[in-house]
Amino acid sequence: MKIVILDRATLGLDIDLSKLNQFGEVKTYDYTNEKDTIDRLIDCDIVITNKVLITKEVIDNTNLKLICVSATGTNNVDVEYAKHKKIEVKNVAGYSTISVAQLTFSLVLNFIQKLNYYSNYVKNGNWHKSEIFTHIDKPFMDLGGKTWGIIGLGNIGERVGKIAKAFDCNINYYSTTNMNFNTSYNTTNLTTLLETSDIISIHCPLNEKTKDLLNYENMKLLKNGAIIINVARGGIINEYDIPKILKEKNLYFGLDTVSIEPIEEDSPLNEILEHENVVITPHIAWASVESRNRLIDGIYKNIERFINE
């Protein structure tokens, strides 16, 4: 059995993959360009891919038996055609819930506590010049008592809700599918959620219904001082509208995903990278050490089940 990993670097070089060797020969590539995909898979039985596309052309020109996606989403694989060709496609669900929720709160607490300002106050040598023991010129707030709006109450959204509740936040959620009937929190429509929330975190998939879900027109409904966190998918917030709305309202944006990754040189978000109300991280929410090890365990189990069937 030959296994090929097409984008090893996306898993992190600190993660041990040696357990996969027991299934056969394992060939790894840090990165794979589209033009090289077929050549690298020509005699492969099992492919492991995070973002490299496994298209109809790839499937037709290889002899794949199993496609393992080292992620939850399978949008980089032509799943229907693979099914037609009787090739199994396996993803790993739930491995990153803790990690994504953790970054969500890291971003929120950074904004609400004004950590950068106070850290820089000390680093710049201002504290030792103070005549009093403290410095509180930049007001910060309690998280408790704030209204937290969750867009997409799946596993991650529900985890965020539980933690926010422990901080004594009031939780509302908007179901982008209208098919979530969770009664632990109050459900509401998008307009009401935008109008009433102090904090909004996004945990829904990107699809035709959620593309540009937040845009210039409806972001005008947000409270001044509202915090918006997107750890889901770029494109759910219209990226051209973020710089536009920041010129009109005091809002905070914590973004871990953008519409095209890595971020492009001409992205409209580049003009606000130095804005004190903006933090953009390079799609790291899923990737704690523990999360990535859970991911490898999931891939291992998917291959093991396939071989033993």
mmCIF file of C-alpha atoms in Angstrom:
data_model
loop_
_atom_site.group_PDB
_atom_site.id
_atom_site.type_symbol
_atom_site.label_atom_id
_atom_site.label_comp_id
_atom_site.label_asym_id
_atom_site.label_seq_id
_atom_site.Cartn_x
_atom_site.Cartn_y
_atom_site.Cartn_z
ATOM 1 C CA MET A 1 0.000 0.000 0.000
ATOM 2 C CA LYS A 2 1.476 3.352 -1.061
ATOM 3 C CA ILE A 3 0.418 6.528 0.716
ATOM 4 C CA VAL A 4 1.223 10.013 -0.627
ATOM 5 C CA ILE A 5 0.896 13.194 1.439
ATOM 6 C CA LEU A 6 0.622 16.110 -0.967
ATOM 7 C CA ASP A 7 0.970 19.083 1.398
ATOM 8 C CA ARG A 8 2.884 17.922 4.455
ATOM 9 C CA ALA A 9 3.839 21.467 5.467
ATOM 10 C CA THR A 10 0.203 22.298 6.250
ATOM 11 C CA LEU A 11 0.281 19.777 9.095
ATOM 12 C CA GLY A 12 3.294 21.362 10.782
ATOM 13 C CA LEU A 13 6.763 19.864 10.861
ATOM 14 C CA ASP A 14 6.506 19.381 14.632
ATOM 15 C CA ILE A 15 3.862 16.666 14.192
ATOM 16 C CA ASP A 16 5.020 13.036 14.007
ATOM 17 C CA LEU A 17 3.529 11.044 11.125
ATOM 18 C CA SER A 18 5.566 7.874 11.644
ATOM 19 C CA LYS A 19 2.554 5.848 12.772
ATOM 20 C CA LEU A 20 1.336 5.912 9.164
ATOM 21 C CA ASN A 21 4.369 3.882 8.080
ATOM 22 C CA GLN A 22 2.815 0.682 9.370
ATOM 23 C CA PHE A 23 0.331 0.802 6.496
ATOM 24 C CA GLY A 24 3.054 0.732 3.837
ATOM 25 C CA GLU A 25 5.296 3.156 1.982
ATOM 26 C CA VAL A 26 4.659 6.805 2.819
ATOM 27 C CA LYS A 27 5.857 9.502 0.416
ATOM 28 C CA THR A 28 5.599 13.117 1.522
ATOM 29 C CA TYR A 29 5.730 16.444 -0.300
ATOM 30 C CA ASP A 30 5.702 19.729 1.572
ATOM 31 C CA TYR A 31 3.775 21.430 -1.258
ATOM 32 C CA THR A 32 2.243 20.248 -4.503
ATOM 33 C CA ASN A 33 1.388 22.398 -7.502
ATOM 34 C CA GLU A 34 -1.637 21.505 -9.578
ATOM 35 C CA LYS A 35 0.545 20.510 -12.533
ATOM 36 C CA ASP A 36 2.440 17.968 -10.391
ATOM 37 C CA THR A 37 -0.520 16.299 -8.680
ATOM 38 C CA ILE A 38 -1.143 13.494 -11.170
ATOM 39 C CA ASP A 39 2.546 12.596 -11.486
ATOM 40 C CA ARG A 40 2.883 12.340 -7.720
ATOM 41 C CA LEU A 41 -0.198 10.131 -7.418
ATOM 42 C CA ILE A 42 0.330 7.941 -10.479
ATOM 43 C CA ASP A 43 1.079 4.760 -8.497
ATOM 44 C CA CYS A 44 -0.551 5.797 -5.241
ATOM 45 C CA ASP A 45 -3.260 3.865 -3.353
ATOM 46 C CA ILE A 46 -4.082 6.427 -0.669
ATOM 47 C CA VAL A 47 -3.680 10.186 -0.900
ATOM 48 C CA ILE A 48 -3.684 12.570 2.052
ATOM 49 C CA THR A 49 -4.461 16.156 1.112
ATOM 50 C CA ASN A 50 -5.372 19.280 3.003
ATOM 51 C CA LYS A 51 -5.876 21.865 0.251
ATOM 52 C CA VAL A 52 -4.481 20.270 -2.934
ATOM 53 C CA LEU A 53 -7.341 19.690 -5.390
ATOM 54 C CA ILE A 54 -8.353 16.143 -6.242
ATOM 55 C CA THR A 55 -10.360 16.777 -9.397
ATOM 56 C CA LYS A 56 -12.077 14.560 -11.948
ATOM 57 C CA GLU A 57 -8.924 14.756 -14.076
ATOM 58 C CA VAL A 58 -6.768 13.603 -11.170
ATOM 59 C CA ILE A 59 -9.136 10.749 -10.388
ATOM 60 C CA ASP A 60 -9.284 9.606 -14.032
ATOM 61 C CA ASN A 61 -5.506 9.567 -14.392
ATOM 62 C CA THR A 62 -4.611 7.737 -11.181
ATOM 63 C CA ASN A 63 -5.608 4.535 -9.404
ATOM 64 C CA LEU A 64 -6.612 5.973 -6.068
ATOM 65 C CA LYS A 65 -8.499 3.759 -3.645
ATOM 66 C CA LEU A 66 -8.902 6.181 -0.741
ATOM 67 C CA ILE A 67 -8.806 9.985 -0.492
ATOM 68 C CA CYS A 68 -8.067 11.252 3.024
ATOM 69 C CA VAL A 69 -8.711 14.922 3.608
ATOM 70 C CA SER A 70 -6.606 16.262 6.477
ATOM 71 C CA ALA A 71 -9.375 18.678 7.429
ATOM 72 C CA THR A 72 -13.115 18.736 8.038
ATOM 73 C CA GLY A 73 -14.178 20.333 4.758
ATOM 74 C CA THR A 74 -13.994 18.283 1.552
ATOM 75 C CA ASN A 75 -14.513 21.110 -0.936
ATOM 76 C CA ASN A 76 -11.092 20.437 -2.496
ATOM 77 C CA VAL A 77 -12.248 16.992 -3.673
ATOM 78 C CA ASP A 78 -14.738 16.141 -6.411
ATOM 79 C CA VAL A 79 -16.648 13.981 -3.955
ATOM 80 C CA GLU A 80 -19.473 13.038 -6.303
ATOM 81 C CA TYR A 81 -17.132 11.864 -9.031
ATOM 82 C CA ALA A 82 -15.031 9.952 -6.515
ATOM 83 C CA LYS A 83 -18.192 8.221 -5.335
ATOM 84 C CA HIS A 84 -19.084 7.416 -8.956
ATOM 85 C CA LYS A 85 -15.646 5.826 -9.346
ATOM 86 C CA LYS A 86 -16.127 3.927 -6.055
ATOM 87 C CA ILE A 87 -13.289 5.776 -4.341
ATOM 88 C CA GLU A 88 -13.865 6.492 -0.665
ATOM 89 C CA VAL A 89 -13.392 10.036 0.612
ATOM 90 C CA LYS A 90 -12.744 10.424 4.332
ATOM 91 C CA ASN A 91 -12.401 13.630 6.336
ATOM 92 C CA VAL A 92 -11.820 14.207 10.059
ATOM 93 C CA ALA A 93 -14.534 16.006 11.996
ATOM 94 C CA GLY A 94 -14.405 17.579 15.441
ATOM 95 C CA TYR A 95 -10.644 17.562 15.937
ATOM 96 C CA SER A 96 -10.267 21.364 16.059
ATOM 97 C CA THR A 97 -13.279 22.418 18.143
ATOM 98 C CA ILE A 98 -11.255 23.238 21.257
ATOM 99 C CA SER A 99 -8.556 25.053 19.303
ATOM 100 C CA VAL A 100 -10.975 27.218 17.280
ATOM 101 C CA ALA A 101 -12.949 28.182 20.377
ATOM 102 C CA GLN A 102 -9.697 29.091 22.112
ATOM 103 C CA LEU A 103 -8.592 31.512 19.385
ATOM 104 C CA THR A 104 -12.088 33.004 19.343
ATOM 105 C CA PHE A 105 -11.700 33.977 22.984
ATOM 106 C CA SER A 106 -8.074 35.024 22.538
ATOM 107 C CA LEU A 107 -9.185 37.589 19.963
ATOM 108 C CA VAL A 108 -12.173 38.792 21.972
ATOM 109 C CA LEU A 109 -10.200 39.163 25.200
ATOM 110 C CA ASN A 110 -7.399 40.958 23.377
ATOM 111 C CA PHE A 111 -9.878 43.592 22.229
ATOM 112 C CA ILE A 112 -11.988 43.892 25.346
ATOM 113 C CA GLN A 113 -8.984 44.024 27.696
ATOM 114 C CA LYS A 114 -6.897 46.367 25.460
ATOM 115 C CA LEU A 115 -3.906 44.096 25.975
ATOM 116 C CA ASN A 116 -1.757 45.512 23.182
ATOM 117 C CA TYR A 117 -2.073 49.033 24.512
ATOM 118 C CA TYR A 118 -1.138 48.128 28.086
ATOM 119 C CA SER A 119 1.666 45.781 27.071
ATOM 120 C CA ASN A 120 3.168 48.492 24.861
ATOM 121 C CA TYR A 121 2.793 51.035 27.670
ATOM 122 C CA VAL A 122 5.174 48.972 29.768
ATOM 123 C CA LYS A 123 7.488 47.957 26.892
ATOM 124 C CA ASN A 124 7.903 51.599 25.892
ATOM 125 C CA GLY A 125 9.179 52.458 29.375
ATOM 126 C CA ASN A 126 6.182 54.499 30.497
ATOM 127 C CA TRP A 127 5.202 52.592 33.638
ATOM 128 C CA HIS A 128 8.383 53.352 35.581
ATOM 129 C CA LYS A 129 7.749 57.044 34.944
ATOM 130 C CA SER A 130 4.272 56.887 36.485
ATOM 131 C CA GLU A 131 3.530 58.723 39.733
ATOM 132 C CA ILE A 132 0.915 56.121 40.710
ATOM 133 C CA PHE A 133 0.995 52.318 40.817
ATOM 134 C CA THR A 134 -1.388 51.802 37.902
ATOM 135 C CA HIS A 135 -2.319 53.179 34.496
ATOM 136 C CA ILE A 136 -5.905 52.928 33.255
ATOM 137 C CA ASP A 137 -6.151 55.662 30.642
ATOM 138 C CA LYS A 138 -7.526 53.269 28.020
ATOM 139 C CA PRO A 139 -10.871 51.998 29.373
ATOM 140 C CA PHE A 140 -11.512 48.246 29.208
ATOM 141 C CA MET A 141 -14.674 46.339 29.959
ATOM 142 C CA ASP A 142 -16.009 43.252 31.711
ATOM 143 C CA LEU A 143 -16.934 40.414 29.405
ATOM 144 C CA GLY A 144 -19.665 39.438 31.855
ATOM 145 C CA GLY A 145 -23.042 40.920 31.031
ATOM 146 C CA LYS A 146 -22.235 41.431 27.355
ATOM 147 C CA THR A 147 -24.510 40.052 24.650
ATOM 148 C CA TRP A 148 -22.695 37.493 22.504
ATOM 149 C CA GLY A 149 -24.182 36.621 19.129
ATOM 150 C CA ILE A 150 -23.135 33.344 17.510
ATOM 151 C CA ILE A 151 -23.561 32.807 13.779
ATOM 152 C CA GLY A 152 -23.608 29.065 13.195
ATOM 153 C CA LEU A 153 -24.297 26.927 16.282
ATOM 154 C CA GLY A 154 -22.547 23.708 15.286
ATOM 155 C CA ASN A 155 -19.965 21.964 17.454
ATOM 156 C CA ILE A 156 -17.642 24.961 17.515
ATOM 157 C CA GLY A 157 -20.386 27.540 17.947
ATOM 158 C CA GLU A 158 -21.888 25.548 20.801
ATOM 159 C CA ARG A 159 -18.488 25.250 22.490
ATOM 160 C CA VAL A 160 -18.039 29.021 22.229
ATOM 161 C CA GLY A 161 -21.515 29.488 23.684
ATOM 162 C CA LYS A 162 -20.702 27.332 26.725
ATOM 163 C CA ILE A 163 -17.507 29.255 27.441
ATOM 164 C CA ALA A 164 -19.194 32.622 26.910
ATOM 165 C CA LYS A 165 -21.932 31.569 29.297
ATOM 166 C CA ALA A 166 -19.262 30.765 31.902
ATOM 167 C CA PHE A 167 -18.160 34.396 31.525
ATOM 168 C CA ASP A 168 -21.788 35.408 32.270
ATOM 169 C CA CYS A 169 -22.504 36.571 28.740
ATOM 170 C CA ASN A 170 -25.999 36.580 27.314
ATOM 171 C CA ILE A 171 -26.047 34.230 24.318
ATOM 172 C CA ASN A 172 -28.096 34.539 21.125
ATOM 173 C CA TYR A 173 -27.538 32.640 17.916
ATOM 174 C CA TYR A 174 -28.515 32.812 14.274
ATOM 175 C CA SER A 175 -28.859 29.584 12.319
ATOM 176 C CA THR A 176 -27.782 30.097 8.713
ATOM 177 C CA THR A 177 -29.707 26.961 7.716
ATOM 178 C CA ASN A 178 -32.804 27.617 9.846
ATOM 179 C CA MET A 179 -32.468 23.961 10.820
ATOM 180 C CA ASN A 180 -30.849 24.342 14.237
ATOM 181 C CA PHE A 181 -33.362 23.996 17.039
ATOM 182 C CA ASN A 182 -30.966 24.153 19.977
ATOM 183 C CA THR A 183 -32.914 25.381 23.001
ATOM 184 C CA SER A 184 -29.909 26.101 25.227
ATOM 185 C CA TYR A 185 -29.690 29.621 23.813
ATOM 186 C CA ASN A 186 -32.054 32.144 22.325
ATOM 187 C CA THR A 187 -32.413 31.960 18.548
ATOM 188 C CA THR A 188 -32.949 35.133 16.558
ATOM 189 C CA ASN A 189 -32.775 36.538 13.048
ATOM 190 C CA LEU A 190 -29.640 38.083 11.614
ATOM 191 C CA THR A 191 -30.842 41.679 11.822
ATOM 192 C CA THR A 192 -31.684 41.430 15.509
ATOM 193 C CA LEU A 193 -28.413 39.660 16.235
ATOM 194 C CA LEU A 194 -26.426 42.433 14.555
ATOM 195 C CA GLU A 195 -28.368 45.183 16.304
ATOM 196 C CA THR A 196 -28.136 43.740 19.815
ATOM 197 C CA SER A 197 -24.743 42.029 20.058
ATOM 198 C CA ASP A 198 -21.665 43.402 21.769
ATOM 199 C CA ILE A 199 -19.667 40.487 20.377
ATOM 200 C CA ILE A 200 -20.342 38.389 17.273
ATOM 201 C CA SER A 201 -18.419 35.239 16.406
ATOM 202 C CA ILE A 202 -18.850 33.390 13.120
ATOM 203 C CA HIS A 203 -18.714 29.578 12.985
ATOM 204 C CA CYS A 204 -20.758 28.674 9.906
ATOM 205 C CA PRO A 205 -19.652 27.200 6.565
ATOM 206 C CA LEU A 206 -19.162 29.327 3.462
ATOM 207 C CA ASN A 207 -21.801 28.648 0.830
ATOM 208 C CA GLU A 208 -24.128 30.557 -1.479
ATOM 209 C CA LYS A 209 -26.307 31.590 1.440
ATOM 210 C CA THR A 210 -23.500 32.780 3.706
ATOM 211 C CA LYS A 211 -21.238 34.510 1.171
ATOM 212 C CA ASP A 212 -21.140 38.228 2.071
ATOM 213 C CA LEU A 213 -23.494 37.479 4.951
ATOM 214 C CA LEU A 214 -22.031 40.511 6.686
ATOM 215 C CA ASN A 215 -21.681 43.492 4.390
ATOM 216 C CA TYR A 216 -21.565 47.259 4.464
ATOM 217 C CA GLU A 217 -25.330 47.698 4.616
ATOM 218 C CA ASN A 218 -26.061 45.363 7.506
ATOM 219 C CA MET A 219 -22.836 46.165 9.399
ATOM 220 C CA LYS A 220 -24.224 49.687 9.744
ATOM 221 C CA LEU A 221 -26.659 48.085 12.213
ATOM 222 C CA LEU A 222 -23.841 47.096 14.576
ATOM 223 C CA LYS A 223 -23.329 48.850 17.884
ATOM 224 C CA ASN A 224 -20.369 51.176 18.118
ATOM 225 C CA GLY A 225 -17.649 49.202 19.882
ATOM 226 C CA ALA A 226 -18.937 45.818 18.705
ATOM 227 C CA ILE A 227 -16.392 43.024 18.263
ATOM 228 C CA ILE A 228 -16.699 40.769 15.198
ATOM 229 C CA ILE A 229 -14.705 37.527 15.049
ATOM 230 C CA ASN A 230 -14.476 35.360 11.933
ATOM 231 C CA VAL A 231 -12.769 32.006 12.532
ATOM 232 C CA ALA A 232 -14.926 30.228 9.961
ATOM 233 C CA ARG A 233 -14.269 31.049 6.308
ATOM 234 C CA GLY A 234 -13.193 34.162 4.471
ATOM 235 C CA GLY A 235 -15.948 35.539 2.264
ATOM 236 C CA ILE A 236 -18.620 35.375 4.953
ATOM 237 C CA ILE A 237 -17.776 39.017 5.649
ATOM 238 C CA ASN A 238 -17.357 41.127 2.516
ATOM 239 C CA GLU A 239 -13.692 42.101 2.700
ATOM 240 C CA TYR A 240 -14.097 45.304 0.685
ATOM 241 C CA ASP A 241 -16.728 46.488 3.146
ATOM 242 C CA ILE A 242 -14.572 46.105 6.282
ATOM 243 C CA PRO A 243 -12.263 49.079 5.542
ATOM 244 C CA LYS A 244 -15.327 51.041 4.443
ATOM 245 C CA ILE A 245 -17.319 50.485 7.642
ATOM 246 C CA LEU A 246 -14.246 51.138 9.825
ATOM 247 C CA LYS A 247 -14.166 54.695 8.469
ATOM 248 C CA GLU A 248 -17.659 55.255 9.825
ATOM 249 C CA LYS A 249 -17.967 53.180 12.989
ATOM 250 C CA ASN A 250 -15.825 52.154 15.943
ATOM 251 C CA LEU A 251 -15.791 48.392 15.394
ATOM 252 C CA TYR A 252 -13.272 45.632 16.118
ATOM 253 C CA PHE A 253 -12.462 42.824 13.691
ATOM 254 C CA GLY A 254 -10.592 39.624 14.534
ATOM 255 C CA LEU A 255 -10.098 37.622 11.354
ATOM 256 C CA ASP A 256 -8.395 34.237 11.079
ATOM 257 C CA THR A 257 -9.566 33.520 7.540
ATOM 258 C CA VAL A 258 -9.695 35.509 4.309
ATOM 259 C CA SER A 259 -11.346 34.771 0.989
ATOM 260 C CA ILE A 260 -8.104 33.795 -0.784
ATOM 261 C CA GLU A 261 -5.324 32.231 1.286
ATOM 262 C CA PRO A 262 -2.573 33.111 1.704
ATOM 263 C CA ILE A 263 -3.720 36.729 1.692
ATOM 264 C CA GLU A 264 -3.046 38.434 -1.639
ATOM 265 C CA GLU A 265 -0.957 41.569 -2.049
ATOM 266 C CA ASP A 266 -3.942 43.487 -3.390
ATOM 267 C CA SER A 267 -6.377 42.338 -0.704
ATOM 268 C CA PRO A 268 -8.460 45.259 0.606
ATOM 269 C CA LEU A 269 -7.610 44.027 4.108
ATOM 270 C CA ASN A 270 -3.981 45.058 3.674
ATOM 271 C CA GLU A 271 -4.932 48.708 4.036
ATOM 272 C CA ILE A 272 -6.152 48.088 7.607
ATOM 273 C CA LEU A 273 -3.390 45.785 8.891
ATOM 274 C CA GLU A 274 -2.050 48.556 11.137
ATOM 275 C CA HIS A 275 -5.485 49.612 12.380
ATOM 276 C CA GLU A 276 -5.570 49.235 16.178
ATOM 277 C CA ASN A 277 -9.062 47.726 15.973
ATOM 278 C CA VAL A 278 -8.001 44.920 13.629
ATOM 279 C CA VAL A 279 -6.164 41.652 14.238
ATOM 280 C CA ILE A 280 -5.630 39.241 11.336
ATOM 281 C CA THR A 281 -4.025 35.848 11.929
ATOM 282 C CA PRO A 282 -2.903 33.392 9.195
ATOM 283 C CA HIS A 283 -5.606 30.699 9.500
ATOM 284 C CA ILE A 284 -4.300 29.238 12.756
ATOM 285 C CA ALA A 285 -7.511 28.645 14.725
ATOM 286 C CA TRP A 286 -7.628 24.927 13.856
ATOM 287 C CA ALA A 287 -3.966 24.253 14.538
ATOM 288 C CA SER A 288 -3.041 23.828 18.190
ATOM 289 C CA VAL A 289 -0.514 21.032 18.721
ATOM 290 C CA GLU A 290 -3.190 18.879 20.329
ATOM 291 C CA SER A 291 -5.628 19.607 17.517
ATOM 292 C CA ARG A 292 -3.161 18.565 14.824
ATOM 293 C CA ASN A 293 -2.316 15.385 16.700
ATOM 294 C CA ARG A 294 -6.035 14.590 16.913
ATOM 295 C CA LEU A 295 -6.190 15.180 13.164
ATOM 296 C CA ILE A 296 -3.410 12.665 12.494
ATOM 297 C CA ASP A 297 -5.110 10.176 14.798
ATOM 298 C CA GLY A 298 -8.294 10.631 12.766
ATOM 299 C CA ILE A 299 -6.480 10.069 9.483
ATOM 300 C CA TYR A 300 -4.813 6.980 10.945
ATOM 301 C CA LYS A 301 -8.178 5.548 12.001
ATOM 302 C CA ASN A 302 -9.714 6.293 8.595
ATOM 303 C CA ILE A 303 -6.935 4.395 6.840
ATOM 304 C CA GLU A 304 -7.060 1.557 9.368
ATOM 305 C CA ARG A 305 -10.805 1.116 8.895
ATOM 306 C CA PHE A 306 -10.433 1.210 5.118
ATOM 307 C CA ILE A 307 -7.735 -1.478 5.110
ATOM 308 C CA ASN A 308 -9.634 -3.717 7.509
ATOM 309 C CA GLU A 309 -12.959 -3.531 5.687
#
